[in-house]
């Protein structure tokens, strides 16, 4: 088109509004543009007149109606424009004031669009929409632009219940110059203008909303400019631009301080989702199957927001299993060992931790909160979302697992301290979860006993890791590394974790007593030694073997208690019929067995008739066990 204008070609339509070639074109006049016979006629005509350079088929993008999938023809029409090139300098200046995430959008996609700025083709021909407020005299062509609904009603001489098409088109009046009829032009505004006017329209500005938007001389108000907006990359030339364009045209600054741009969602093979290809994933099916929270967390944690995401339903399922389900289990644990035990005191203040695991867990939560705060301030959503699974895993697989004995069999003071820590951690976690997984955050908050009606009415937590406790994070990280290495050595030797071992040598000069106790308990060793390399003593004495048999026995008894519906409150006599070796081992550790299995007493020998026997296998030995009343 530009070349045609340059060399002086005539600018005439060859196609009419019905999609047919105009009548005066030879051979194809009056025929539909997309008919196959017409295409052949054109090629034949060019070939006959020796004007055909080359003929071949190729695949290319072509516009189709999104409703009926029929081909769409582009058509040049007279339009109303807004001369945005007049404020190009101001647009570029306003763009510079915005913090774009990612940064390259500012001078890339957005900046390039503004540098090549064209005037805004503002009018559309649609049945319904925001009418252009321009009336033109049918006689002399006098134009009048109205500035409010009140003016329309005054000029039209009657109230107007609906300002949209087609109702507004009935409003006419006599021209002041010639007396002929002033009639509104038929066009409506580009719908993107409606979106771009949102910061003002939502407050009915300038007729109202002076405090929210700010008076003209103030340029800002309580709600303007917005702290941030977020949308997909294609909105750089859509909503992002029109928001900036309307504000700039009004002589105002950028209507948003920060803009987070995100990419599109593809299928799991990285292809664009399309109904015709059959690769569209229904979001409601994901939410119904795995929950909205799992879907949100998966999308946030998968990759940076501005990168296109390959959406895999199995990834959502795994997020649900490894995060939501684990957190539900933690909540179930809290219900059992804190609420039902009467240890819940609605802890909102940071507990005065004494136990090393409590200190570490609190420090771990504070650390996560600090990272999340820093990253959220920079709109780094992916880094924030990835903090959540790590914290949930640490809470479940390290803190609760290592603290389970304190909850079950600790002294009243030990149990209360652990309960206070867990309650505080869960309440804080609920606040951290709220922007990422809002539904389970609310469930955790309500279950544990938040102090307000909703977690979403809480302030964002602001805490710092005490300097003396920051050391705990480093020490525990090193300890867990030793645990991984020692467990690998156990696996190489084929020795189960329930089998006690004499000693573990770690590459350190010393270790605090409380950390030593955690390491011994986690690895089931009797002694921690210090040396240059990590070594595991695997010499199992008869006494250690017996202890290992007892640990395996109590594990299976507790599994049986759970399967039969017994809770921690059910204290029952335990009947045992087994081999002499296993019996001797159990008797040697009778206090441990009674305490661990919540037994009122141990009874050896044949089981009473009213006790249901269940076989339990411990290495080569088989025991028949049952619970009395």
Coordinates of C-alpha atoms in Angstrom, one line a residue:
X1 CA 0.0 0.0 0.0
X2 CA 2.8 2.4 0.9
X3 CA 4.6 1.7 -2.3
X4 CA 1.4 2.2 -4.2
X5 CA 0.9 5.6 -2.6
X6 CA 4.6 6.5 -3.4
X7 CA 4.3 5.7 -7.1
X8 CA 0.9 7.2 -7.5
X9 CA -1.3 4.2 -8.0
X10 CA -5.1 4.9 -7.8
X11 CA -6.6 4.2 -4.4
X12 CA -9.9 2.5 -5.2
X13 CA -11.8 -0.4 -3.7
X14 CA -11.9 -3.5 -6.0
X15 CA -14.2 -5.3 -3.5
X16 CA -17.6 -4.2 -2.2
X17 CA -19.1 -4.5 1.2
X18 CA -20.6 -7.9 0.3
X19 CA -17.2 -9.5 -0.3
X20 CA -17.6 -9.5 -4.1
X21 CA -15.4 -7.9 -6.7
X22 CA -16.9 -4.6 -8.0
X23 CA -18.9 -5.0 -11.3
X24 CA -16.5 -3.1 -13.6
X25 CA -13.6 -5.6 -13.1
X26 CA -13.5 -7.8 -16.2
X27 CA -14.5 -11.5 -15.9
X28 CA -14.7 -11.6 -12.1
X29 CA -16.9 -8.6 -11.4
X30 CA -19.8 -9.5 -9.0
X31 CA -18.2 -12.7 -7.9
X32 CA -17.2 -13.7 -4.3
X33 CA -13.6 -13.0 -3.5
X34 CA -12.8 -16.3 -1.9
X35 CA -14.5 -18.6 -4.5
X36 CA -12.0 -21.2 -5.9
X37 CA -13.2 -20.5 -9.4
X38 CA -12.4 -16.8 -9.0
X39 CA -8.9 -17.6 -7.9
X40 CA -8.4 -19.7 -11.0
X41 CA -9.8 -17.0 -13.2
X42 CA -7.3 -14.5 -11.8
X43 CA -4.3 -16.9 -12.4
X44 CA -5.5 -17.7 -15.9
X45 CA -5.9 -14.0 -16.7
X46 CA -2.4 -13.2 -15.5
X47 CA -1.0 -16.1 -17.4
X48 CA -2.8 -15.3 -20.6
X49 CA -1.4 -11.7 -20.4
X50 CA 2.1 -12.9 -19.6
X51 CA 2.0 -11.2 -16.2
X52 CA 2.3 -14.3 -14.0
X53 CA 5.8 -14.5 -12.5
X54 CA 5.3 -17.7 -10.4
X55 CA 2.6 -20.0 -9.1
X56 CA 2.9 -22.2 -6.0
X57 CA 1.0 -23.2 -2.9
X58 CA 2.3 -22.3 0.5
X59 CA 1.0 -22.4 4.1
X60 CA 0.4 -19.0 5.8
X61 CA -1.8 -17.4 8.5
X62 CA -5.1 -16.1 7.4
X63 CA -7.8 -14.4 9.4
X64 CA -11.0 -16.4 10.2
X65 CA -14.1 -15.5 12.1
X66 CA -13.8 -16.9 15.6
X67 CA -17.5 -17.8 15.7
X68 CA -18.1 -19.5 12.4
X69 CA -14.5 -20.1 11.1
X70 CA -15.2 -18.6 7.7
X71 CA -12.5 -16.5 6.0
X72 CA -12.4 -12.8 6.9
X73 CA -11.5 -10.0 4.5
X74 CA -9.6 -6.9 5.6
X75 CA -11.4 -3.8 4.3
X76 CA -10.1 -0.2 4.3
X77 CA -12.7 2.2 5.5
X78 CA -12.9 5.8 6.5
X79 CA -12.4 6.1 10.3
X80 CA -12.1 8.6 13.1
X81 CA -8.6 8.9 14.5
X82 CA -7.1 10.4 17.7
X83 CA -3.8 12.2 16.9
X84 CA -1.6 10.3 19.4
X85 CA 1.5 11.3 17.5
X86 CA 1.0 14.8 18.9
X87 CA 1.8 13.5 22.4
X88 CA 4.4 11.0 21.4
X89 CA 7.1 12.7 23.5
X90 CA 4.9 12.6 26.6
X91 CA 4.0 9.0 26.0
X92 CA 7.7 8.1 25.9
X93 CA 8.4 10.0 29.1
X94 CA 5.5 8.4 30.9
X95 CA 6.7 5.0 29.8
X96 CA 10.1 5.7 31.3
X97 CA 8.5 6.2 34.7
X98 CA 7.0 2.7 34.8
X99 CA 8.8 -0.2 36.4
X100 CA 8.4 -3.0 33.8
X101 CA 8.8 -6.7 34.8
X102 CA 10.6 -8.0 32.9
X103 CA 12.7 -4.9 32.4
X104 CA 13.3 -5.4 28.6
X105 CA 9.6 -4.7 27.9
X106 CA 10.1 -1.0 28.6
X107 CA 12.4 -0.3 25.6
X108 CA 11.6 -3.6 23.8
X109 CA 8.0 -4.5 22.9
X110 CA 6.5 -1.4 24.5
X111 CA 9.2 1.1 23.7
X112 CA 9.4 0.0 20.0
X113 CA 5.6 0.3 19.7
X114 CA 5.8 3.9 21.1
X115 CA 8.8 4.8 18.9
X116 CA 6.8 3.7 15.8
X117 CA 3.6 5.3 17.1
X118 CA 0.7 5.8 14.7
X119 CA -2.4 7.8 15.3
X120 CA -5.2 5.8 17.0
X121 CA -7.9 4.5 14.7
X122 CA -10.6 5.2 17.2
X123 CA -13.9 4.3 15.6
X124 CA -15.6 1.0 15.1
X125 CA -18.8 -0.1 13.3
X126 CA -20.7 -2.2 15.8
X127 CA -24.3 -2.5 16.9
X128 CA -23.6 -1.9 20.6
X129 CA -20.9 -0.1 22.4
X130 CA -19.7 3.2 23.8
X131 CA -21.0 5.8 21.2
X132 CA -18.7 8.4 19.8
X133 CA -20.3 11.6 21.2
X134 CA -20.2 13.5 17.9
X135 CA -23.3 14.9 16.2
X136 CA -23.1 16.3 12.6
X137 CA -25.7 18.4 10.9
X138 CA -27.3 16.8 7.9
X139 CA -27.5 20.2 6.2
X140 CA -24.4 22.3 6.7
X141 CA -22.1 19.7 8.2
X142 CA -21.7 21.5 11.5
X143 CA -20.1 19.2 14.2
X144 CA -20.8 19.2 17.9
X145 CA -19.1 17.0 20.5
X146 CA -21.0 16.6 23.8
X147 CA -19.3 16.4 27.1
X148 CA -21.7 14.6 29.4
X149 CA -25.0 12.7 29.6
X150 CA -26.6 15.9 31.0
X151 CA -25.7 17.8 27.9
X152 CA -27.1 15.0 25.7
X153 CA -30.4 15.1 27.6
X154 CA -30.6 18.9 27.5
X155 CA -29.9 19.0 23.7
X156 CA -32.3 16.1 23.0
X157 CA -34.9 17.5 25.2
X158 CA -35.6 14.3 27.1
X159 CA -34.0 11.8 29.6
X160 CA -31.9 9.0 28.1
X161 CA -32.2 5.8 30.2
X162 CA -29.3 4.0 28.3
X163 CA -26.3 5.8 26.8
X164 CA -25.4 3.1 24.4
X165 CA -26.3 2.2 20.9
X166 CA -29.0 2.0 19.6
X167 CA -30.8 4.2 22.1
X168 CA -28.5 7.2 21.9
X169 CA -29.0 7.3 18.1
X170 CA -32.6 8.5 18.6
X171 CA -31.3 11.7 20.2
X172 CA -31.5 14.5 17.6
X173 CA -31.9 18.3 17.7
X174 CA -31.9 21.3 15.3
X175 CA -28.7 22.8 14.1
X176 CA -28.0 26.3 15.5
X177 CA -26.6 27.4 12.2
X178 CA -29.0 26.1 9.5
X179 CA -31.9 24.5 11.4
X180 CA -31.4 21.1 9.9
X181 CA -31.2 17.9 12.0
X182 CA -28.1 17.2 14.1
X183 CA -27.7 13.5 14.1
X184 CA -25.1 11.3 15.9
X185 CA -22.5 9.6 13.7
X186 CA -23.0 5.8 13.6
X187 CA -19.6 4.7 15.0
X188 CA -18.8 3.5 18.5
X189 CA -15.5 3.8 20.3
X190 CA -12.7 1.2 20.1
X191 CA -13.4 -1.1 23.0
X192 CA -9.8 -0.7 24.1
X193 CA -10.7 2.9 24.9
X194 CA -13.1 1.6 27.5
X195 CA -10.3 -0.4 29.1
X196 CA -7.9 2.5 28.8
X197 CA -10.3 4.8 30.5
X198 CA -10.8 2.4 33.4
X199 CA -8.8 4.5 36.0
X200 CA -11.2 7.4 35.5
X201 CA -14.4 5.7 34.5
X202 CA -14.5 3.5 37.6
X203 CA -14.8 6.7 39.7
X204 CA -17.2 8.5 37.3
X205 CA -14.4 11.1 36.8
X206 CA -14.4 14.1 36.3
X207 CA -18.0 14.4 37.5
X208 CA -17.1 12.5 40.7
X209 CA -14.0 10.8 42.2
X210 CA -11.9 13.9 42.7
X211 CA -10.3 12.4 45.8
X212 CA -9.7 9.0 44.2
X213 CA -8.2 10.2 40.9
X214 CA -7.0 13.6 42.0
X215 CA -8.0 17.1 40.7
X216 CA -6.6 18.2 37.4
X217 CA -3.9 20.3 38.9
X218 CA -2.9 17.5 41.4
X219 CA -2.4 14.8 38.8
X220 CA -2.7 12.0 41.4
X221 CA -5.1 10.8 44.1
X222 CA -5.8 8.1 46.7
X223 CA -6.3 5.5 44.0
X224 CA -4.3 6.9 41.1
X225 CA -1.8 5.9 39.8
X226 CA -2.2 2.2 40.5
X227 CA 0.6 0.4 42.3
X228 CA 0.7 -2.3 39.7
X229 CA -1.2 -4.0 36.9
X230 CA -0.7 -7.5 35.3
X231 CA -1.7 -9.0 32.0
X232 CA -0.3 -11.1 29.1
X233 CA 2.4 -10.0 26.7
X234 CA -0.1 -9.2 23.9
X235 CA -1.5 -6.3 26.1
X236 CA 1.7 -4.3 25.5
X237 CA -0.1 -3.0 22.4
X238 CA -3.6 -3.4 23.9
X239 CA -4.6 -2.5 27.5
X240 CA -1.1 -1.4 28.6
X241 CA -0.9 1.0 25.7
X242 CA -4.4 2.4 26.0
X243 CA -4.1 3.0 29.7
X244 CA -1.0 4.9 29.0
X245 CA -2.5 6.7 26.0
X246 CA -5.6 7.9 27.7
X247 CA -3.7 9.2 30.8
X248 CA -1.1 10.9 28.6
X249 CA -3.7 12.5 26.4
X250 CA -5.4 13.9 29.5
X251 CA -2.0 15.5 30.5
X252 CA -1.5 13.0 33.4
X253 CA 1.3 10.7 34.4
X254 CA 1.4 7.0 33.7
X255 CA -1.7 5.4 35.4
X256 CA 0.4 2.5 36.9
X257 CA 3.7 2.4 38.7
X258 CA 4.6 -1.2 38.0
X259 CA 3.5 -3.6 35.2
X260 CA 4.0 -7.3 35.4
X261 CA 3.9 -9.0 32.0
X262 CA 3.3 -12.7 31.6
X263 CA 3.5 -15.1 28.7
X264 CA 1.0 -17.4 27.2
X265 CA 0.0 -20.9 28.2
X266 CA 0.8 -23.7 25.7
X267 CA 0.0 -27.4 25.8
X268 CA 2.5 -29.8 27.3
X269 CA 4.4 -30.1 24.0
X270 CA 4.8 -26.3 23.8
X271 CA 2.1 -25.9 21.1
X272 CA -0.5 -23.2 21.1
X273 CA -3.8 -24.4 22.5
X274 CA -6.6 -24.6 20.0
X275 CA -10.0 -26.1 20.0
X276 CA -9.5 -27.3 16.4
X277 CA -6.3 -29.1 17.4
X278 CA -8.1 -30.6 20.4
X279 CA -5.3 -29.7 22.8
X280 CA -7.2 -27.2 25.0
X281 CA -7.1 -27.9 28.7
X282 CA -10.3 -26.9 30.5
X283 CA -9.2 -24.9 33.6
X284 CA -12.3 -26.0 35.4
X285 CA -11.4 -29.6 34.9
X286 CA -8.1 -28.9 36.6
X287 CA -9.7 -27.1 39.5
X288 CA -12.3 -29.8 39.9
X289 CA -9.7 -32.5 40.0
X290 CA -6.9 -30.9 41.9
X291 CA -8.2 -27.6 43.3
X292 CA -7.6 -24.0 42.4
X293 CA -4.7 -23.7 44.8
X294 CA -2.7 -26.5 43.2
X295 CA -3.4 -25.0 39.8
X296 CA -2.3 -21.6 40.9
X297 CA 0.9 -22.8 42.6
X298 CA 1.8 -25.0 39.6
X299 CA 1.5 -22.1 37.2
X300 CA 3.4 -19.6 39.4
X301 CA 6.2 -22.0 40.3
X302 CA 6.7 -23.6 36.8
X303 CA 8.6 -20.7 35.2
X304 CA 9.0 -17.0 35.2
X305 CA 5.7 -15.2 34.6
X306 CA 6.8 -13.7 31.3
X307 CA 7.9 -17.0 29.8
X308 CA 5.4 -19.1 27.9
X309 CA 4.4 -22.1 30.0
X310 CA 3.9 -25.7 28.7
X311 CA 0.9 -26.8 30.7
X312 CA 1.0 -30.4 31.8
X313 CA -2.0 -31.7 33.9
X314 CA 0.3 -34.2 35.6
X315 CA 2.3 -31.3 36.9
X316 CA -0.8 -29.9 38.6
X317 CA -1.5 -33.4 40.0
X318 CA 2.1 -33.6 41.4
X319 CA 1.8 -30.1 42.9
X320 CA -1.3 -31.2 44.7
X321 CA 0.3 -34.4 46.0
X322 CA 3.6 -32.9 47.1
X323 CA 2.2 -29.7 48.5
X324 CA -1.5 -29.5 49.2
X325 CA -1.8 -33.1 50.5
X326 CA 1.3 -32.8 52.7
X327 CA -0.1 -29.6 54.2
X328 CA -3.4 -31.3 54.8
X329 CA -1.5 -34.0 56.7
X330 CA 0.3 -31.4 58.8
X331 CA -3.1 -29.9 59.6
X332 CA -4.4 -33.3 60.6
X333 CA -1.4 -33.8 62.8
X334 CA -2.1 -30.4 64.5
X335 CA -5.7 -31.4 65.1
X336 CA -4.7 -34.7 66.7
X337 CA -1.7 -33.6 68.8
X338 CA -2.5 -30.0 69.5
X339 CA -6.2 -29.3 69.4
X340 CA -7.5 -32.6 70.6
X341 CA -4.9 -32.7 73.3
X342 CA -6.0 -29.3 74.6
X343 CA -2.7 -27.6 73.8
X344 CA -4.1 -24.9 71.4
X345 CA -3.8 -21.5 72.9
X346 CA -4.2 -19.3 69.7
X347 CA -0.5 -18.4 69.5
X348 CA -0.1 -15.1 67.8
X349 CA 3.2 -13.9 69.4
X350 CA 6.5 -15.5 68.6
X351 CA 7.1 -18.3 71.1
X352 CA 10.2 -18.2 73.3
X353 CA 11.8 -21.3 71.8
X354 CA 14.2 -23.4 73.8
X355 CA 14.4 -26.6 71.9
X356 CA 16.7 -26.6 68.9
X357 CA 14.0 -27.9 66.5
X358 CA 11.7 -25.1 67.6
X359 CA 14.4 -22.5 67.1
X360 CA 15.2 -23.9 63.7
X361 CA 11.5 -24.0 62.6
X362 CA 10.8 -20.5 63.7
X363 CA 14.0 -19.3 62.0
X364 CA 13.1 -21.2 58.8
X365 CA 9.7 -19.4 58.7
X366 CA 11.3 -16.0 59.3
X367 CA 13.8 -16.7 56.6
X368 CA 11.1 -17.6 54.1
X369 CA 9.1 -14.5 55.0
X370 CA 12.1 -12.3 54.4
X371 CA 12.8 -13.9 51.0
X372 CA 9.2 -13.7 50.0
X373 CA 8.9 -10.0 51.0
X374 CA 12.0 -9.0 49.1
X375 CA 10.9 -10.9 46.0
X376 CA 7.3 -9.7 46.1
X377 CA 8.5 -6.1 46.3
X378 CA 10.3 -6.8 43.0
X379 CA 7.3 -8.8 41.6
X380 CA 9.4 -11.9 41.3
X381 CA 6.4 -14.2 41.6
X382 CA 8.2 -17.5 40.6
X383 CA 10.8 -17.2 43.3
X384 CA 8.1 -16.5 45.8
X385 CA 6.0 -19.5 44.8
X386 CA 9.0 -21.8 45.0
X387 CA 9.6 -20.9 48.6
X388 CA 6.2 -22.5 49.6
X389 CA 7.0 -26.2 48.7
X390 CA 10.4 -26.0 50.3
X391 CA 8.9 -24.6 53.6
X392 CA 6.0 -27.1 53.6
X393 CA 8.5 -30.0 53.1
X394 CA 10.7 -28.8 55.9
X395 CA 7.8 -28.4 58.2
X396 CA 6.5 -31.9 57.5
X397 CA 9.4 -34.1 56.8
X398 CA 11.9 -32.5 59.2
X399 CA 10.3 -30.5 62.0
X400 CA 7.1 -32.6 62.7
X401 CA 8.8 -35.9 62.0
X402 CA 11.7 -35.1 64.3
X403 CA 9.3 -33.6 66.9
X404 CA 6.7 -36.4 66.9
X405 CA 8.0 -38.0 70.1
X406 CA 7.7 -34.6 71.9
X407 CA 4.1 -34.3 70.9
X408 CA 3.3 -37.9 71.8
X409 CA 5.3 -38.7 74.9
X410 CA 7.1 -35.5 76.0
X411 CA 6.6 -33.8 79.3
X412 CA 3.7 -31.4 79.6
X413 CA 6.1 -28.5 79.2
X414 CA 7.8 -30.1 76.1
X415 CA 4.5 -30.8 74.5
X416 CA 3.2 -27.3 75.1
X417 CA 6.4 -25.7 73.7
X418 CA 6.2 -27.9 70.5
X419 CA 2.4 -27.1 70.2
X420 CA 3.0 -23.3 70.6
X421 CA 5.7 -23.4 67.9
X422 CA 3.6 -25.5 65.5
X423 CA 0.5 -23.3 66.0
X424 CA 2.5 -20.1 65.4
X425 CA 4.2 -21.5 62.4
X426 CA 0.9 -22.6 60.8
X427 CA -0.7 -19.2 61.4
X428 CA 2.3 -17.4 59.9
X429 CA 2.4 -19.9 57.0
X430 CA -1.3 -19.2 56.3
X431 CA -0.4 -15.5 55.9
X432 CA 2.5 -16.3 53.6
X433 CA 0.3 -18.7 51.6
X434 CA -2.6 -16.2 51.2
X435 CA -1.5 -14.5 47.9
X436 CA -0.4 -17.8 46.4
X437 CA -2.8 -20.4 47.5
X438 CA -5.7 -18.4 49.0
X439 CA -8.1 -21.2 49.8
X440 CA -5.9 -23.6 51.7
X441 CA -4.4 -20.5 53.4
X442 CA -7.9 -19.7 54.7
X443 CA -8.5 -23.3 55.8
X444 CA -5.3 -23.4 57.8
X445 CA -5.9 -20.0 59.3
X446 CA -9.5 -20.9 60.4
X447 CA -8.5 -24.3 61.7
X448 CA -5.6 -23.1 63.8
X449 CA -7.5 -20.1 65.1
X450 CA -6.5 -16.8 63.5
X451 CA -7.4 -13.6 65.4
X452 CA -9.5 -12.0 62.6
X453 CA -12.4 -13.1 60.4
X454 CA -10.1 -14.1 57.5
X455 CA -6.4 -14.5 56.8
X456 CA -7.0 -12.1 53.9
X457 CA -7.7 -9.3 56.4
X458 CA -4.4 -9.9 58.1
X459 CA -1.3 -7.7 57.6
X460 CA 1.6 -9.3 55.8
X461 CA 4.0 -10.6 58.4
X462 CA 7.3 -8.7 59.0
X463 CA 9.8 -10.6 61.1
X464 CA 13.6 -10.9 61.2
X465 CA 15.6 -13.9 62.1
X466 CA 17.4 -13.1 65.4
X467 CA 21.1 -13.0 64.9
X468 CA 21.8 -15.7 67.4
X469 CA 19.2 -17.9 65.8
X470 CA 20.4 -17.3 62.2
X471 CA 23.3 -19.6 63.0
X472 CA 20.8 -22.4 63.6
X473 CA 19.8 -22.4 59.9
X474 CA 23.4 -22.9 58.9
X475 CA 24.1 -25.6 61.4
X476 CA 20.9 -27.5 60.6
X477 CA 21.7 -27.3 56.9
X478 CA 25.1 -28.9 57.5
X479 CA 23.5 -31.5 59.8
X480 CA 21.0 -32.5 57.2
X481 CA 23.8 -33.0 54.7
X482 CA 25.5 -35.5 57.0
X483 CA 22.1 -37.2 57.4
X484 CA 21.8 -37.7 53.7
X485 CA 25.3 -39.1 53.4
X486 CA 24.8 -41.4 56.3
X487 CA 21.5 -42.7 55.0
X488 CA 23.2 -43.4 51.7
X489 CA 25.8 -45.5 53.6
X490 CA 23.0 -47.4 55.4
X491 CA 21.3 -48.1 52.1
X492 CA 24.6 -49.4 50.6
X493 CA 24.9 -51.8 53.5
X494 CA 21.2 -52.8 53.4
X495 CA 20.6 -51.8 57.0
X496 CA 17.2 -50.3 57.8
X497 CA 16.9 -47.1 59.8
X498 CA 15.1 -48.9 62.6
X499 CA 18.2 -50.9 63.3
X500 CA 20.3 -49.0 65.9
X501 CA 24.1 -48.7 65.1
X502 CA 27.0 -48.1 67.4
X503 CA 28.3 -44.8 66.0
X504 CA 28.6 -42.2 63.3
X505 CA 31.8 -40.2 62.7
X506 CA 31.3 -36.7 61.2
X507 CA 33.9 -34.4 59.6
X508 CA 33.8 -31.8 62.4
X509 CA 35.7 -30.9 65.6
X510 CA 32.6 -30.6 67.7
X511 CA 28.8 -30.3 67.7
X512 CA 26.4 -28.7 70.1
X513 CA 24.7 -31.2 72.4
X514 CA 21.1 -30.5 71.1
X515 CA 22.2 -30.9 67.5
X516 CA 24.1 -34.0 68.5
X517 CA 20.9 -35.4 69.9
X518 CA 19.0 -34.6 66.7
X519 CA 21.6 -36.3 64.6
X520 CA 21.7 -39.4 66.8
X521 CA 17.9 -39.7 66.8
X522 CA 17.6 -39.2 63.1
X523 CA 20.2 -41.7 62.1
X524 CA 19.5 -44.1 65.0
X525 CA 23.1 -44.3 66.3
X526 CA 24.3 -44.5 69.8
X527 CA 27.2 -42.1 69.6
X528 CA 28.5 -39.2 67.5
X529 CA 32.2 -39.1 67.0
X530 CA 34.4 -36.5 65.4
X531 CA 36.9 -37.0 62.6
X532 CA 38.0 -36.0 59.1
X533 CA 35.5 -38.0 57.1
X534 CA 32.0 -39.3 57.5
X535 CA 32.0 -42.9 58.6
X536 CA 29.2 -45.2 59.8
X537 CA 30.0 -48.0 62.3
X538 CA 27.9 -51.0 61.2
X539 CA 28.9 -53.5 63.8
X540 CA 25.6 -54.8 65.3
X541 CA 25.8 -56.3 68.7
X542 CA 23.1 -58.7 70.0
X543 CA 21.8 -55.9 72.2
X544 CA 21.5 -53.6 69.2
X545 CA 19.8 -56.3 67.2
X546 CA 17.2 -56.8 69.9
X547 CA 16.5 -53.1 70.0
X548 CA 16.1 -53.1 66.2
X549 CA 13.6 -55.9 66.5
X550 CA 11.6 -53.9 69.1
X551 CA 11.5 -50.8 66.9
X552 CA 10.2 -52.8 64.0
X553 CA 7.7 -54.5 66.2
X554 CA 6.3 -51.2 67.6
X555 CA 6.1 -49.7 64.1
X556 CA 3.9 -52.5 63.0
X557 CA 1.8 -52.4 66.1
X558 CA 1.2 -48.7 65.7
X559 CA 0.2 -49.3 62.0
X560 CA -2.3 -51.9 63.3
X561 CA -3.6 -49.4 65.8
X562 CA -4.2 -46.9 63.1
X563 CA -5.9 -49.4 60.7
X564 CA -8.3 -50.5 63.5
X565 CA -9.3 -46.9 64.3
X566 CA -7.5 -46.4 67.6
X567 CA -6.4 -42.9 68.5
X568 CA -3.7 -41.5 70.8
X569 CA -6.4 -41.3 73.5
X570 CA -7.2 -45.1 73.3
X571 CA -5.0 -46.8 75.9
X572 CA -5.4 -50.5 75.6
X573 CA -3.7 -53.7 76.9
X574 CA -1.5 -55.3 74.3
X575 CA -1.5 -59.1 74.0
X576 CA 1.5 -60.8 72.3
X577 CA 2.2 -64.4 71.4
X578 CA 5.6 -64.8 69.7
X579 CA 9.0 -66.5 69.7
X580 CA 11.3 -66.5 72.7
X581 CA 13.8 -64.3 71.0
X582 CA 11.3 -61.5 70.1
X583 CA 9.6 -61.9 73.5
X584 CA 13.0 -61.4 75.3
X585 CA 13.7 -58.4 73.2
X586 CA 10.3 -56.8 73.9
X587 CA 10.7 -57.5 77.6
X588 CA 14.1 -55.9 77.7
X589 CA 12.6 -52.7 76.3
X590 CA 9.1 -53.0 77.9
X591 CA 8.8 -49.4 79.0
X592 CA 9.6 -48.2 75.4
X593 CA 7.1 -50.5 73.9
X594 CA 4.3 -49.5 76.4
X595 CA 5.0 -45.8 75.8
X596 CA 5.3 -46.0 72.1
X597 CA 2.2 -48.2 71.4
X598 CA 0.0 -46.5 74.0
X599 CA -0.4 -49.8 75.8
X600 CA -1.8 -50.0 79.4
X601 CA 0.2 -53.2 79.9
X602 CA 1.9 -56.0 77.9
X603 CA 0.6 -59.6 78.2
X604 CA 2.6 -62.5 76.8
X605 CA 1.2 -66.0 75.9
X606 CA -1.9 -67.2 74.2
X607 CA -4.4 -64.5 73.3
X608 CA -7.8 -64.4 75.1
X609 CA -10.8 -65.6 73.2
X610 CA -12.3 -62.1 73.0
X611 CA -9.1 -60.6 71.5
X612 CA -8.8 -60.7 67.7
X613 CA -5.3 -61.9 66.7
X614 CA -3.3 -60.3 63.9
X615 CA -0.1 -61.7 62.6
X616 CA 3.0 -59.4 62.7
X617 CA 6.2 -60.4 61.1
X618 CA 9.5 -59.0 62.5
X619 CA 12.5 -60.4 60.5
X620 CA 12.2 -64.2 60.8
X621 CA 9.9 -64.0 63.8
X622 CA 6.1 -64.0 63.7
X623 CA 4.0 -62.6 66.5
X624 CA 0.2 -62.8 67.0
X625 CA -0.9 -59.5 68.6
X626 CA -4.3 -58.0 69.7
X627 CA -5.7 -55.2 71.7
X628 CA -7.9 -55.7 74.8
X629 CA -10.5 -53.5 76.2

